[in-house]
């Protein structure tokens, strides 16, 4: 098996047709906001902190940390996830 075979399905247009709305649903985005608030509180993250989100997936948490004024770097092995995270960031 190719070392990248396990993530190949993420690159499929069929996958994105089925799951894009779920991945960026208002409920999931709201959950990320609550999760980031909780993480920030638990870790006492100060203003303008540098955050590494690894693996960042479609960027739900990275985008939310950025909304809180932090400097965020998101890394993921799936290029389509990074593309979607960038697209969502440009919409905000």
Short mmCIF file of N, CA and C in Angstrom, two decimals:
data_model
loop_
_atom_site.label_atom_id
_atom_site.label_comp_id
_atom_site.label_asym_id
_atom_site.label_seq_id
_atom_site.Cartn_x
_atom_site.Cartn_y
_atom_site.Cartn_z
N UNK A 1 0.85 -1.18 0.00
CA UNK A 1 0.00 0.00 0.00
C UNK A 1 0.89 1.24 0.00
N UNK A 2 0.54 2.20 -0.79
CA UNK A 2 1.25 3.47 -0.85
C UNK A 2 1.15 4.19 0.49
N UNK A 3 2.20 4.91 0.90
CA UNK A 3 2.11 5.65 2.17
C UNK A 3 1.04 6.73 2.14
N UNK A 4 0.59 7.11 0.96
CA UNK A 4 -0.43 8.15 0.85
C UNK A 4 -1.82 7.59 0.53
N UNK A 5 -1.94 6.29 0.42
CA UNK A 5 -3.22 5.68 0.04
C UNK A 5 -4.31 5.97 1.05
N UNK A 6 -3.95 6.05 2.32
CA UNK A 6 -4.98 6.25 3.34
C UNK A 6 -5.61 7.64 3.27
N UNK A 7 -4.96 8.60 2.62
CA UNK A 7 -5.55 9.92 2.53
C UNK A 7 -6.06 10.25 1.13
N UNK A 8 -5.96 9.34 0.20
CA UNK A 8 -6.36 9.61 -1.18
C UNK A 8 -7.84 9.96 -1.29
N UNK A 9 -8.68 9.36 -0.46
CA UNK A 9 -10.12 9.62 -0.55
C UNK A 9 -10.44 11.07 -0.20
N UNK A 10 -9.58 11.76 0.55
CA UNK A 10 -9.80 13.17 0.87
C UNK A 10 -9.68 14.05 -0.37
N UNK A 11 -9.00 13.55 -1.38
CA UNK A 11 -8.79 14.33 -2.59
C UNK A 11 -9.88 14.12 -3.63
N UNK A 12 -10.83 13.28 -3.33
CA UNK A 12 -11.88 12.94 -4.27
C UNK A 12 -12.97 14.02 -4.31
N UNK A 13 -13.38 14.36 -5.52
CA UNK A 13 -14.49 15.31 -5.66
C UNK A 13 -15.77 14.76 -5.04
N UNK A 14 -15.94 13.44 -5.10
CA UNK A 14 -17.12 12.82 -4.48
C UNK A 14 -17.12 13.05 -2.97
N UNK A 15 -15.96 12.93 -2.33
CA UNK A 15 -15.86 13.19 -0.90
C UNK A 15 -16.31 14.61 -0.58
N UNK A 16 -15.78 15.58 -1.34
CA UNK A 16 -16.10 16.98 -1.07
C UNK A 16 -17.57 17.29 -1.37
N UNK A 17 -18.12 16.66 -2.39
CA UNK A 17 -19.54 16.87 -2.69
C UNK A 17 -20.41 16.42 -1.52
N UNK A 18 -20.01 15.34 -0.86
CA UNK A 18 -20.79 14.81 0.27
C UNK A 18 -20.53 15.53 1.58
N UNK A 19 -19.28 15.89 1.84
CA UNK A 19 -18.91 16.30 3.19
C UNK A 19 -18.57 17.77 3.38
N UNK A 20 -18.46 18.55 2.31
CA UNK A 20 -18.08 19.95 2.48
C UNK A 20 -19.07 20.70 3.36
N UNK A 21 -20.35 20.49 3.13
CA UNK A 21 -21.36 21.18 3.96
C UNK A 21 -21.27 20.76 5.41
N UNK A 22 -20.95 19.50 5.65
CA UNK A 22 -20.82 19.02 7.03
C UNK A 22 -19.58 19.62 7.68
N UNK A 23 -18.46 19.62 6.96
CA UNK A 23 -17.21 20.12 7.52
C UNK A 23 -17.28 21.60 7.86
N UNK A 24 -18.05 22.37 7.10
CA UNK A 24 -18.16 23.80 7.33
C UNK A 24 -19.55 24.21 7.79
N UNK A 25 -20.27 23.29 8.40
CA UNK A 25 -21.62 23.61 8.86
C UNK A 25 -21.55 24.62 10.01
N UNK A 26 -22.59 25.45 10.15
CA UNK A 26 -22.61 26.41 11.27
C UNK A 26 -22.44 25.73 12.63
N UNK A 27 -22.99 24.54 12.78
CA UNK A 27 -22.86 23.83 14.05
C UNK A 27 -21.42 23.45 14.37
N UNK A 28 -20.69 22.97 13.36
CA UNK A 28 -19.28 22.61 13.58
C UNK A 28 -18.44 23.84 13.81
N UNK A 29 -18.75 24.93 13.11
CA UNK A 29 -18.00 26.16 13.33
C UNK A 29 -18.28 26.72 14.72
N UNK A 30 -19.52 26.63 15.16
CA UNK A 30 -19.86 27.09 16.52
C UNK A 30 -19.18 26.21 17.57
N UNK A 31 -19.11 24.91 17.31
CA UNK A 31 -18.43 24.00 18.23
C UNK A 31 -16.95 24.36 18.33
N UNK A 32 -16.34 24.70 17.21
CA UNK A 32 -14.93 25.09 17.22
C UNK A 32 -14.73 26.34 18.07
N UNK A 33 -15.66 27.28 17.98
CA UNK A 33 -15.57 28.50 18.79
C UNK A 33 -15.57 28.14 20.28
N UNK A 34 -16.49 27.29 20.69
CA UNK A 34 -16.57 26.88 22.10
C UNK A 34 -15.32 26.10 22.51
N UNK A 35 -14.82 25.24 21.62
CA UNK A 35 -13.62 24.46 21.93
C UNK A 35 -12.39 25.35 22.09
N UNK A 36 -12.26 26.35 21.21
CA UNK A 36 -11.14 27.28 21.30
C UNK A 36 -11.24 28.11 22.58
N UNK A 37 -12.43 28.53 22.93
CA UNK A 37 -12.61 29.27 24.19
C UNK A 37 -12.16 28.41 25.37
N UNK A 38 -12.54 27.14 25.36
CA UNK A 38 -12.18 26.24 26.45
C UNK A 38 -10.67 25.98 26.47
N UNK A 39 -10.07 25.73 25.32
CA UNK A 39 -8.63 25.51 25.24
C UNK A 39 -7.88 26.74 25.73
N UNK A 40 -8.31 27.92 25.28
CA UNK A 40 -7.66 29.16 25.69
C UNK A 40 -7.70 29.34 27.19
N UNK A 41 -8.83 29.02 27.78
CA UNK A 41 -8.99 29.14 29.22
C UNK A 41 -8.13 28.12 29.97
N UNK A 42 -8.18 26.87 29.54
CA UNK A 42 -7.42 25.81 30.20
C UNK A 42 -5.92 26.05 30.15
N UNK A 43 -5.44 26.57 29.02
CA UNK A 43 -4.00 26.76 28.84
C UNK A 43 -3.55 28.18 29.13
N UNK A 44 -4.48 29.04 29.54
CA UNK A 44 -4.16 30.45 29.82
C UNK A 44 -3.41 31.09 28.65
N UNK A 45 -3.96 30.93 27.47
CA UNK A 45 -3.32 31.48 26.27
C UNK A 45 -3.53 32.99 26.26
N UNK A 46 -2.43 33.72 26.23
CA UNK A 46 -2.49 35.18 26.25
C UNK A 46 -2.80 35.75 24.88
N UNK A 47 -3.04 37.05 24.85
CA UNK A 47 -3.36 37.75 23.60
C UNK A 47 -2.20 37.64 22.61
N UNK A 48 -2.53 37.44 21.36
CA UNK A 48 -1.54 37.42 20.29
C UNK A 48 -0.57 36.26 20.35
N UNK A 49 -0.98 35.16 20.96
CA UNK A 49 -0.10 33.99 21.06
C UNK A 49 0.16 33.39 19.69
N UNK A 50 1.26 32.68 19.59
CA UNK A 50 1.58 31.93 18.37
C UNK A 50 1.05 30.52 18.56
N UNK A 51 0.20 30.08 17.62
CA UNK A 51 -0.48 28.79 17.72
C UNK A 51 -0.09 27.93 16.52
N UNK A 52 0.25 26.68 16.78
CA UNK A 52 0.47 25.69 15.73
C UNK A 52 -0.67 24.68 15.81
N UNK A 53 -1.42 24.57 14.72
CA UNK A 53 -2.52 23.60 14.64
C UNK A 53 -2.06 22.47 13.72
N UNK A 54 -1.79 21.31 14.32
CA UNK A 54 -1.21 20.19 13.59
C UNK A 54 -1.88 18.89 14.02
N UNK A 55 -2.54 18.18 13.20
CA UNK A 55 -2.96 18.50 11.84
C UNK A 55 -4.19 19.40 11.89
N UNK A 56 -4.23 20.38 11.02
CA UNK A 56 -5.29 21.38 11.10
C UNK A 56 -6.56 20.99 10.36
N UNK A 57 -6.50 19.94 9.54
CA UNK A 57 -7.70 19.57 8.79
C UNK A 57 -8.18 20.74 7.95
N UNK A 58 -9.46 21.02 8.02
CA UNK A 58 -10.04 22.12 7.23
C UNK A 58 -9.93 23.45 7.95
N UNK A 59 -9.24 23.48 9.07
CA UNK A 59 -8.90 24.74 9.72
C UNK A 59 -9.89 25.31 10.70
N UNK A 60 -10.86 24.51 11.15
CA UNK A 60 -11.87 25.06 12.06
C UNK A 60 -11.25 25.73 13.28
N UNK A 61 -10.32 25.06 13.93
CA UNK A 61 -9.72 25.62 15.13
C UNK A 61 -8.70 26.71 14.79
N UNK A 62 -7.92 26.50 13.74
CA UNK A 62 -6.95 27.51 13.33
C UNK A 62 -7.64 28.82 13.00
N UNK A 63 -8.75 28.74 12.27
CA UNK A 63 -9.48 29.95 11.91
C UNK A 63 -10.06 30.64 13.14
N UNK A 64 -10.54 29.86 14.08
CA UNK A 64 -11.12 30.44 15.29
C UNK A 64 -10.04 31.09 16.15
N UNK A 65 -8.88 30.44 16.29
CA UNK A 65 -7.78 31.06 17.04
C UNK A 65 -7.37 32.38 16.37
N UNK A 66 -7.32 32.40 15.04
CA UNK A 66 -6.99 33.63 14.32
C UNK A 66 -8.03 34.71 14.58
N UNK A 67 -9.31 34.32 14.65
CA UNK A 67 -10.38 35.29 14.95
C UNK A 67 -10.17 35.91 16.34
N UNK A 68 -9.51 35.17 17.23
CA UNK A 68 -9.23 35.67 18.58
C UNK A 68 -7.96 36.53 18.61
N UNK A 69 -7.35 36.77 17.45
CA UNK A 69 -6.19 37.63 17.37
C UNK A 69 -4.84 36.94 17.52
N UNK A 70 -4.84 35.63 17.44
CA UNK A 70 -3.59 34.89 17.56
C UNK A 70 -2.94 34.73 16.18
N UNK A 71 -1.64 34.51 16.18
CA UNK A 71 -0.91 34.21 14.95
C UNK A 71 -0.91 32.69 14.82
N UNK A 72 -1.52 32.19 13.75
CA UNK A 72 -1.76 30.75 13.63
C UNK A 72 -1.09 30.19 12.38
N UNK A 73 -0.45 29.04 12.55
CA UNK A 73 0.05 28.26 11.43
C UNK A 73 -0.67 26.92 11.48
N UNK A 74 -1.31 26.57 10.38
CA UNK A 74 -1.98 25.28 10.29
C UNK A 74 -1.25 24.39 9.30
N UNK A 75 -1.02 23.16 9.69
CA UNK A 75 -0.32 22.20 8.83
C UNK A 75 -1.16 20.94 8.73
N UNK A 76 -1.31 20.45 7.51
CA UNK A 76 -2.02 19.19 7.29
C UNK A 76 -1.42 18.51 6.07
N UNK A 77 -1.40 17.20 6.06
CA UNK A 77 -0.83 16.47 4.92
C UNK A 77 -1.78 16.42 3.73
N UNK A 78 -3.04 16.75 3.92
CA UNK A 78 -4.02 16.67 2.85
C UNK A 78 -4.19 18.06 2.22
N UNK A 79 -3.70 18.19 1.00
CA UNK A 79 -3.70 19.48 0.31
C UNK A 79 -5.11 20.06 0.18
N UNK A 80 -6.10 19.23 -0.07
CA UNK A 80 -7.47 19.74 -0.22
C UNK A 80 -7.96 20.37 1.07
N UNK A 81 -7.56 19.82 2.22
CA UNK A 81 -7.94 20.44 3.49
C UNK A 81 -7.33 21.83 3.60
N UNK A 82 -6.08 21.96 3.25
CA UNK A 82 -5.41 23.26 3.31
C UNK A 82 -6.09 24.24 2.35
N UNK A 83 -6.41 23.79 1.15
CA UNK A 83 -7.10 24.65 0.18
C UNK A 83 -8.42 25.15 0.76
N UNK A 84 -9.19 24.26 1.39
CA UNK A 84 -10.49 24.64 1.96
C UNK A 84 -10.31 25.58 3.14
N UNK A 85 -9.29 25.35 3.94
CA UNK A 85 -9.03 26.24 5.08
C UNK A 85 -8.67 27.64 4.57
N UNK A 86 -7.86 27.72 3.55
CA UNK A 86 -7.50 29.03 2.98
C UNK A 86 -8.73 29.72 2.40
N UNK A 87 -9.56 28.97 1.70
CA UNK A 87 -10.78 29.56 1.13
C UNK A 87 -11.69 30.09 2.22
N UNK A 88 -11.85 29.33 3.30
CA UNK A 88 -12.69 29.78 4.41
C UNK A 88 -12.07 31.01 5.08
N UNK A 89 -10.75 31.03 5.21
CA UNK A 89 -10.08 32.19 5.81
C UNK A 89 -10.31 33.45 4.98
N UNK A 90 -10.30 33.32 3.66
CA UNK A 90 -10.51 34.49 2.80
C UNK A 90 -11.95 34.99 2.87
N UNK A 91 -12.90 34.12 3.24
CA UNK A 91 -14.30 34.54 3.37
C UNK A 91 -14.54 35.30 4.68
N UNK A 92 -13.66 35.13 5.65
CA UNK A 92 -13.87 35.74 6.97
C UNK A 92 -13.35 37.15 7.04
#
